[in-house]
Short mmCIF file of C-alpha atoms and ligand atoms in Angstrom, two decimals:
data_model
loop_
_atom_site.label_atom_id
_atom_site.label_comp_id
_atom_site.label_asym_id
_atom_site.label_seq_id
_atom_site.Cartn_x
_atom_site.Cartn_y
_atom_site.Cartn_z
CA MET A 1 -123.98 -23.04 -3.48
CA ILE A 2 -125.47 -20.38 -1.34
CA GLY A 3 -126.86 -21.13 2.06
CA THR A 4 -129.62 -19.22 3.96
CA GLY A 5 -130.93 -21.49 6.72
CA GLY A 6 -134.32 -23.20 6.83
CA THR A 7 -135.17 -26.83 7.75
CA ILE A 8 -132.54 -28.10 5.30
CA ALA A 9 -130.01 -26.55 7.74
CA GLY A 10 -131.84 -27.92 10.75
CA ARG A 11 -130.85 -30.41 13.57
CA GLY A 12 -132.81 -32.36 16.05
CA GLU A 13 -131.86 -34.26 19.14
CA SER A 14 -133.57 -37.33 18.15
CA ALA A 15 -134.29 -38.72 14.70
CA ALA A 16 -137.94 -39.54 15.66
CA ASN A 17 -138.75 -36.21 17.31
CA THR A 18 -138.79 -33.94 14.26
CA PRO A 19 -140.95 -31.09 15.85
CA ALA A 20 -138.42 -30.41 18.36
CA TYR A 21 -135.46 -29.64 15.74
CA ALA A 22 -133.66 -26.33 15.56
CA CYS A 23 -133.99 -24.48 12.18
CA SER A 24 -131.04 -22.86 10.43
CA VAL A 25 -128.05 -24.16 12.53
CA LEU A 26 -126.07 -26.25 9.94
CA GLY A 27 -123.64 -24.37 7.68
CA ILE A 28 -123.99 -24.87 3.95
CA ASP A 29 -120.54 -26.73 4.10
CA GLU A 30 -121.98 -29.25 6.53
CA ILE A 31 -125.01 -29.73 4.36
CA LEU A 32 -123.00 -30.42 1.25
CA SER A 33 -120.53 -32.71 3.06
CA ALA A 34 -123.46 -34.98 3.90
CA ILE A 35 -123.36 -35.93 0.13
CA PRO A 36 -120.08 -37.47 -0.59
CA GLU A 37 -121.44 -38.12 -4.29
CA ALA A 38 -121.47 -34.46 -4.99
CA ALA A 39 -117.78 -34.17 -5.57
CA ALA A 40 -117.91 -36.28 -8.47
CA LEU A 41 -120.57 -34.19 -10.27
CA ALA A 42 -119.29 -30.69 -10.02
CA SER A 43 -116.85 -28.46 -8.19
CA PHE A 44 -118.38 -26.22 -5.75
CA ARG A 45 -117.98 -22.85 -4.10
CA VAL A 46 -120.14 -22.72 -0.98
CA GLU A 47 -121.08 -19.46 0.86
CA GLN A 48 -123.47 -18.83 3.91
CA LEU A 49 -125.26 -15.62 2.86
CA LEU A 50 -127.95 -15.86 5.53
CA GLN A 51 -128.87 -18.38 8.48
CA ILE A 52 -132.49 -17.85 9.19
CA GLY A 53 -135.91 -19.51 8.76
CA SER A 54 -137.62 -18.09 5.55
CA GLU A 55 -140.70 -17.00 7.43
CA ASN A 56 -138.53 -14.14 8.65
CA PHE A 57 -137.68 -12.87 5.26
CA ASN A 58 -138.60 -9.29 4.14
CA ASN A 59 -137.90 -7.34 1.00
CA ASP A 60 -134.37 -6.68 1.99
CA HIS A 61 -133.50 -10.12 2.10
CA LEU A 62 -134.94 -10.74 -1.24
CA LEU A 63 -132.77 -7.82 -2.61
CA LYS A 64 -129.62 -9.21 -0.81
CA ILE A 65 -130.22 -12.91 -2.12
CA GLY A 66 -130.86 -11.43 -5.71
CA LYS A 67 -127.87 -9.29 -5.83
CA ARG A 68 -125.49 -11.84 -4.70
CA ILE A 69 -126.69 -14.47 -7.01
CA SER A 70 -126.40 -12.02 -9.85
CA ASP A 71 -122.80 -11.11 -9.08
CA VAL A 72 -122.03 -14.81 -8.72
CA LEU A 73 -123.65 -15.81 -12.14
CA LYS A 74 -121.45 -12.97 -13.74
CA ASP A 75 -118.29 -15.11 -12.97
CA ASP A 76 -117.48 -17.20 -16.13
CA ASP A 77 -116.29 -20.01 -13.82
CA VAL A 78 -119.82 -20.45 -12.59
CA ASP A 79 -122.31 -22.39 -14.43
CA GLY A 80 -125.20 -22.24 -12.12
CA VAL A 81 -126.17 -21.51 -8.58
CA ILE A 82 -128.00 -23.65 -5.78
CA LEU A 83 -129.70 -21.59 -3.26
CA THR A 84 -130.78 -23.70 -0.09
CA HIS A 85 -133.73 -21.97 1.62
CA GLY A 86 -136.37 -22.48 4.07
CA THR A 87 -139.51 -23.89 2.56
CA ASP A 88 -142.12 -21.57 4.03
CA THR A 89 -141.57 -18.66 1.57
CA ILE A 90 -139.43 -20.61 -1.06
CA GLU A 91 -142.04 -19.82 -3.66
CA GLU A 92 -141.71 -15.95 -3.06
CA THR A 93 -138.00 -15.70 -3.19
CA ALA A 94 -137.63 -18.07 -6.25
CA TYR A 95 -140.36 -16.07 -8.20
CA PHE A 96 -138.46 -12.85 -7.30
CA LEU A 97 -135.16 -14.37 -8.71
CA HIS A 98 -137.08 -15.79 -11.81
CA LEU A 99 -138.33 -12.17 -12.70
CA THR A 100 -135.13 -10.21 -11.89
CA LEU A 101 -131.99 -12.37 -12.67
CA LYS A 102 -130.63 -11.49 -16.00
CA SER A 103 -128.80 -14.75 -16.99
CA PRO A 104 -129.74 -17.96 -18.68
CA LYS A 105 -127.58 -19.97 -16.18
CA PRO A 106 -129.82 -22.15 -14.13
CA VAL A 107 -130.64 -21.18 -10.59
CA VAL A 108 -132.18 -23.92 -8.48
CA VAL A 109 -133.74 -23.23 -5.03
CA VAL A 110 -133.99 -26.21 -2.81
CA GLY A 111 -135.30 -26.84 0.81
CA SER A 112 -136.55 -29.79 2.80
CA MET A 113 -139.51 -30.70 4.89
CA ARG A 114 -137.66 -32.65 7.43
CA PRO A 115 -134.17 -31.72 8.88
CA PRO A 116 -131.11 -33.74 7.96
CA SER A 117 -131.15 -35.30 11.40
CA ALA A 118 -134.79 -36.95 11.01
CA MET A 119 -135.71 -40.48 9.91
CA SER A 120 -136.17 -40.56 6.12
CA SER A 121 -135.10 -36.92 5.71
CA ASP A 122 -135.63 -35.43 2.35
CA ALA A 123 -132.70 -32.93 2.80
CA SER A 124 -129.96 -34.82 1.07
CA LEU A 125 -131.84 -36.33 -1.65
CA ASN A 126 -133.45 -32.87 -2.46
CA LEU A 127 -129.95 -31.20 -2.45
CA TYR A 128 -128.58 -33.99 -4.48
CA ASP A 129 -131.31 -33.69 -7.11
CA ALA A 130 -130.75 -29.94 -7.13
CA ILE A 131 -127.26 -30.61 -8.17
CA LEU A 132 -128.20 -32.98 -10.87
CA VAL A 133 -130.82 -30.37 -12.08
CA VAL A 134 -128.36 -27.41 -11.95
CA ILE A 135 -125.58 -29.11 -14.04
CA HIS A 136 -127.98 -30.54 -16.63
CA PRO A 137 -127.85 -28.75 -20.06
CA ALA A 138 -131.69 -28.75 -20.23
CA SER A 139 -131.92 -26.70 -17.23
CA ARG A 140 -130.33 -23.65 -18.95
CA GLY A 141 -132.74 -20.81 -19.95
CA LYS A 142 -135.66 -22.05 -17.94
CA GLY A 143 -135.29 -19.40 -15.22
CA THR A 144 -135.32 -20.30 -11.62
CA LEU A 145 -136.38 -23.63 -10.63
CA VAL A 146 -137.50 -25.34 -7.29
CA VAL A 147 -136.44 -28.93 -6.73
CA ALA A 148 -138.40 -31.10 -4.08
CA ASN A 149 -139.50 -34.57 -3.79
CA ASP A 150 -138.05 -35.86 -7.09
CA GLU A 151 -139.84 -33.11 -9.05
CA ILE A 152 -138.65 -29.86 -10.84
CA HIS A 153 -141.02 -26.86 -10.69
CA THR A 154 -140.89 -23.52 -12.42
CA ALA A 155 -140.62 -20.67 -9.82
CA ARG A 156 -143.65 -18.97 -11.37
CA ASP A 157 -146.02 -21.70 -10.34
CA VAL A 158 -144.74 -23.57 -7.54
CA MET A 159 -146.30 -23.31 -4.04
CA LYS A 160 -146.01 -25.01 -0.73
CA THR A 161 -149.35 -26.62 -0.13
CA ASN A 162 -148.93 -28.82 2.83
CA SER A 163 -147.34 -27.98 6.17
CA PHE A 164 -145.57 -31.07 7.06
CA LYS A 165 -145.80 -33.83 4.18
CA LEU A 166 -142.77 -34.48 1.89
CA GLU A 167 -145.13 -34.07 -0.99
CA ALA A 168 -145.68 -30.31 -0.05
CA PHE A 169 -144.86 -28.51 -3.35
CA ARG A 170 -147.35 -28.31 -6.16
CA SER A 171 -147.59 -26.41 -9.33
CA PRO A 172 -151.27 -25.93 -10.58
CA TYR A 173 -150.28 -27.09 -14.24
CA GLY A 174 -147.91 -29.77 -12.86
CA ALA A 175 -144.12 -29.92 -12.26
CA LEU A 176 -141.74 -29.15 -15.31
CA GLY A 177 -140.08 -32.46 -14.84
CA TYR A 178 -138.96 -35.21 -12.53
CA VAL A 179 -135.51 -36.33 -11.41
CA VAL A 180 -135.52 -40.11 -12.10
CA GLU A 181 -132.88 -42.46 -11.05
CA GLY A 182 -130.32 -39.59 -10.88
CA GLU A 183 -131.47 -38.08 -14.33
CA PRO A 184 -133.54 -34.77 -14.78
CA ARG A 185 -136.21 -35.45 -17.29
CA TYR A 186 -138.29 -32.34 -18.59
CA TYR A 187 -141.60 -32.59 -19.98
CA ARG A 188 -142.56 -28.90 -20.37
CA LYS A 189 -141.06 -25.50 -20.39
CA PRO A 190 -142.07 -22.23 -18.63
CA SER A 191 -144.19 -20.14 -21.16
CA ARG A 192 -144.33 -16.80 -19.39
CA ASP A 193 -141.41 -14.26 -19.79
CA HIS A 194 -138.79 -14.65 -17.04
CA THR A 195 -134.98 -13.71 -16.38
CA VAL A 196 -133.53 -12.23 -19.56
CA ARG A 197 -137.06 -11.46 -21.00
CA THR A 198 -138.24 -9.22 -18.22
CA GLU A 199 -138.29 -5.58 -17.74
CA TRP A 200 -136.48 -5.92 -14.42
CA SER A 201 -132.81 -6.35 -13.46
CA ILE A 202 -131.87 -7.08 -9.83
CA ASP A 203 -128.62 -4.89 -10.35
CA ALA A 204 -130.80 -1.74 -10.76
CA LEU A 205 -133.15 -2.49 -7.87
CA ASP A 206 -132.26 -0.89 -4.51
CA SER A 207 -135.63 -0.87 -2.73
CA LEU A 208 -139.02 -2.38 -3.35
CA PRO A 209 -142.37 -0.51 -2.77
CA LYS A 210 -144.51 -2.01 0.02
CA VAL A 211 -147.56 -4.20 -1.08
CA ASP A 212 -149.72 -5.77 1.67
CA ILE A 213 -152.09 -8.74 1.48
CA VAL A 214 -155.53 -9.10 3.02
CA TYR A 215 -157.06 -12.49 3.25
CA ALA A 216 -160.92 -12.49 2.90
CA TYR A 217 -163.17 -14.70 5.02
CA GLY A 218 -166.96 -14.67 5.72
CA ALA A 219 -166.93 -12.02 8.35
CA LEU A 220 -164.28 -9.80 7.13
CA GLU A 221 -164.93 -6.12 8.13
CA GLN A 222 -164.15 -2.94 6.52
CA GLU A 223 -161.83 -1.78 9.42
CA VAL A 224 -159.20 -4.16 8.03
CA ILE A 225 -158.57 -1.58 5.15
CA GLY A 226 -157.49 0.79 7.98
CA THR A 227 -154.96 -1.53 9.06
CA VAL A 228 -153.02 -1.57 5.82
CA ALA A 229 -149.69 0.07 6.18
CA ALA A 230 -149.75 3.72 5.63
CA ASP A 231 -146.69 3.45 3.27
CA ALA A 232 -148.27 0.65 1.13
CA ARG A 233 -148.31 1.36 -2.59
CA GLY A 234 -150.26 -1.96 -3.18
CA LEU A 235 -152.84 -4.25 -1.69
CA ILE A 236 -153.56 -7.76 -2.93
CA ILE A 237 -157.05 -8.89 -1.77
CA ALA A 238 -156.86 -12.78 -1.34
CA GLY A 239 -160.58 -12.81 -2.24
CA THR A 240 -162.91 -15.84 -1.86
CA GLY A 241 -163.43 -17.76 -5.15
CA ASN A 242 -163.01 -15.73 -8.19
CA GLY A 243 -161.64 -12.80 -6.30
CA ASN A 244 -164.87 -11.86 -4.86
CA ILE A 245 -165.20 -8.86 -2.60
CA ALA A 246 -167.99 -8.67 0.03
CA ALA A 247 -170.40 -5.88 -0.57
CA ARG A 248 -169.55 -4.07 2.61
CA MET A 249 -165.91 -3.88 1.36
CA VAL A 250 -166.47 -2.18 -2.02
CA GLU A 251 -166.69 1.30 -0.79
CA PRO A 252 -163.51 1.31 1.43
CA LEU A 253 -161.56 -0.43 -1.43
CA ARG A 254 -162.75 2.23 -3.99
CA ALA A 255 -161.89 4.96 -1.83
CA ALA A 256 -158.40 3.29 -1.36
CA ALA A 257 -157.86 3.06 -5.10
CA ARG A 258 -159.15 6.72 -5.63
CA ASP A 259 -156.39 7.72 -2.96
CA GLY A 260 -153.70 5.99 -5.08
CA LEU A 261 -153.47 2.58 -3.50
CA HIS A 262 -153.27 -0.17 -6.29
CA VAL A 263 -155.84 -2.80 -5.27
CA VAL A 264 -155.51 -6.11 -6.96
CA ARG A 265 -158.32 -8.92 -6.77
CA ALA A 266 -156.58 -12.29 -6.36
CA SER A 267 -158.05 -15.47 -5.15
CA ARG A 268 -157.59 -17.26 -1.79
CA THR A 269 -158.16 -20.59 -3.47
CA GLY A 270 -154.61 -20.35 -4.90
CA ASN A 271 -155.82 -21.76 -8.16
CA GLY A 272 -157.34 -20.63 -11.37
CA VAL A 273 -157.86 -17.10 -12.88
CA VAL A 274 -159.61 -14.02 -11.64
CA ILE A 275 -161.81 -12.55 -14.48
CA ARG A 276 -161.41 -8.72 -14.99
CA ASN A 277 -164.68 -6.97 -14.80
CA GLY A 278 -166.39 -10.22 -13.85
CA ALA A 279 -167.42 -10.27 -10.23
CA GLN A 280 -166.80 -6.57 -9.98
CA PRO A 281 -166.51 -3.59 -12.53
CA ASP A 282 -162.70 -3.14 -12.01
CA ASP A 283 -162.58 -0.62 -14.89
CA ASP A 284 -165.00 1.72 -13.15
CA TYR A 285 -163.38 1.14 -9.74
CA GLY A 286 -159.75 1.51 -10.88
CA TRP A 287 -158.99 -1.92 -9.48
CA LEU A 288 -156.63 -4.50 -10.97
CA VAL A 289 -157.07 -8.34 -11.21
CA VAL A 290 -154.44 -10.99 -11.27
CA ASP A 291 -154.40 -13.51 -14.17
CA ASP A 292 -153.68 -16.81 -12.19
CA GLN A 293 -151.19 -15.82 -9.76
CA ALA A 294 -151.76 -16.69 -6.07
CA PRO A 295 -151.79 -13.77 -3.67
CA GLN A 296 -148.14 -14.26 -2.59
CA LYS A 297 -146.91 -14.32 -6.01
CA ALA A 298 -148.95 -11.38 -6.91
CA ARG A 299 -147.29 -9.36 -4.14
CA ILE A 300 -143.81 -10.10 -5.55
CA LEU A 301 -145.08 -9.24 -9.08
CA LEU A 302 -146.97 -5.97 -8.17
CA MET A 303 -143.84 -4.71 -6.15
CA LEU A 304 -141.87 -5.17 -9.35
CA ALA A 305 -144.35 -3.57 -11.60
CA ILE A 306 -144.93 -0.63 -9.49
CA SER A 307 -141.16 -0.09 -9.33
CA SER A 308 -141.05 0.33 -13.08
CA HIS A 309 -144.67 1.56 -14.04
CA SER A 310 -145.45 3.55 -10.84
CA ASP A 311 -149.01 4.56 -11.04
CA ASP A 312 -149.86 3.62 -14.63
CA ARG A 313 -152.71 1.20 -13.88
CA SER A 314 -152.92 -0.44 -17.44
CA ALA A 315 -149.18 -1.06 -17.37
CA LEU A 316 -149.54 -2.71 -13.90
CA GLN A 317 -152.46 -4.77 -15.21
CA ALA A 318 -150.47 -5.81 -18.55
CA ALA A 319 -147.83 -7.21 -16.10
CA PHE A 320 -150.18 -9.76 -14.40
CA TYR A 321 -151.08 -10.93 -18.14
CA ARG A 322 -147.43 -11.30 -19.26
CA TYR A 323 -145.52 -12.90 -16.36
N1 LIG B 401 -139.55 -22.38 8.95
C1 LIG B 401 -138.68 -23.21 7.94
C2 LIG B 401 -138.33 -22.17 6.96
O1 LIG B 401 -139.09 -21.83 5.98
C3 LIG B 401 -139.47 -24.18 7.38
C4 LIG B 401 -138.73 -25.07 6.46
O2 LIG B 401 -137.53 -24.87 6.05
O3 LIG B 401 -139.21 -26.09 6.08
O4 LIG B 401 -137.50 -21.48 6.84
#
């Protein structure tokens, strides 16, 4: 069990006053010791890898977490890993692990919406459920999972869709399963390639190319393209609707693509597919589209795809349809 901080490691002065809690203060050993039932389920090794809210995570944190989990999974004594994590970017870290770990052993990422000190906190139950999931034989080979609010989600699809409710995590096609009365029950499997069936290994990754995201809105102006980091290799446009691009934005984005920036049309709706050569002639403009990946998932995937395919745009496009 590897701790990285977040609300699941938070503590408030009052059980009723949850907004005032401090995030990322409890150690992973303290979080685990709040669940006496855990000892009967498995034997644990715990380690504190980070102690920060996940809104602070950058690519170096992703690499650090991935490499550590990869090392731990190579140990024959280890049957699976639980990563405790803040909920804000849990879906990004989980997807990164899902695409880069090279083991069929289960990895479960878990956080909570309320700190352990709050009334009706979800911290202990989410962690207890994560233990039940990681030790269950049916969890093997399913890649990285996110457990929250009685549900088991695939890292590919899950997103935080609410800022405060316990029912914050949703997958567009539904959860893979539930944890019911202490028993994981699966109803579906991830269908896209992951872990041992991807082209990336965390052990071989030492840096990630920079990919930025621009969020479209009614009055978005051309100038925003100039604010994209000079060292960015890719740009995800969280476009309106079906990855739509305002007419005034087309020329700057065409110029950016000609200059070598990989421009990807995604949808700020966070749901549904973006049709290639639909709203825009992507072939003519040298642009890419997501399949159904939300912008924050598309950033993770494009970083990895650029790391292995560099500037081969047809290979980059294929990655969105494969994973
Ligand atoms: N800010 C926290 C984080 O993502 C929120 C949480 O854990 O729910 O680390």
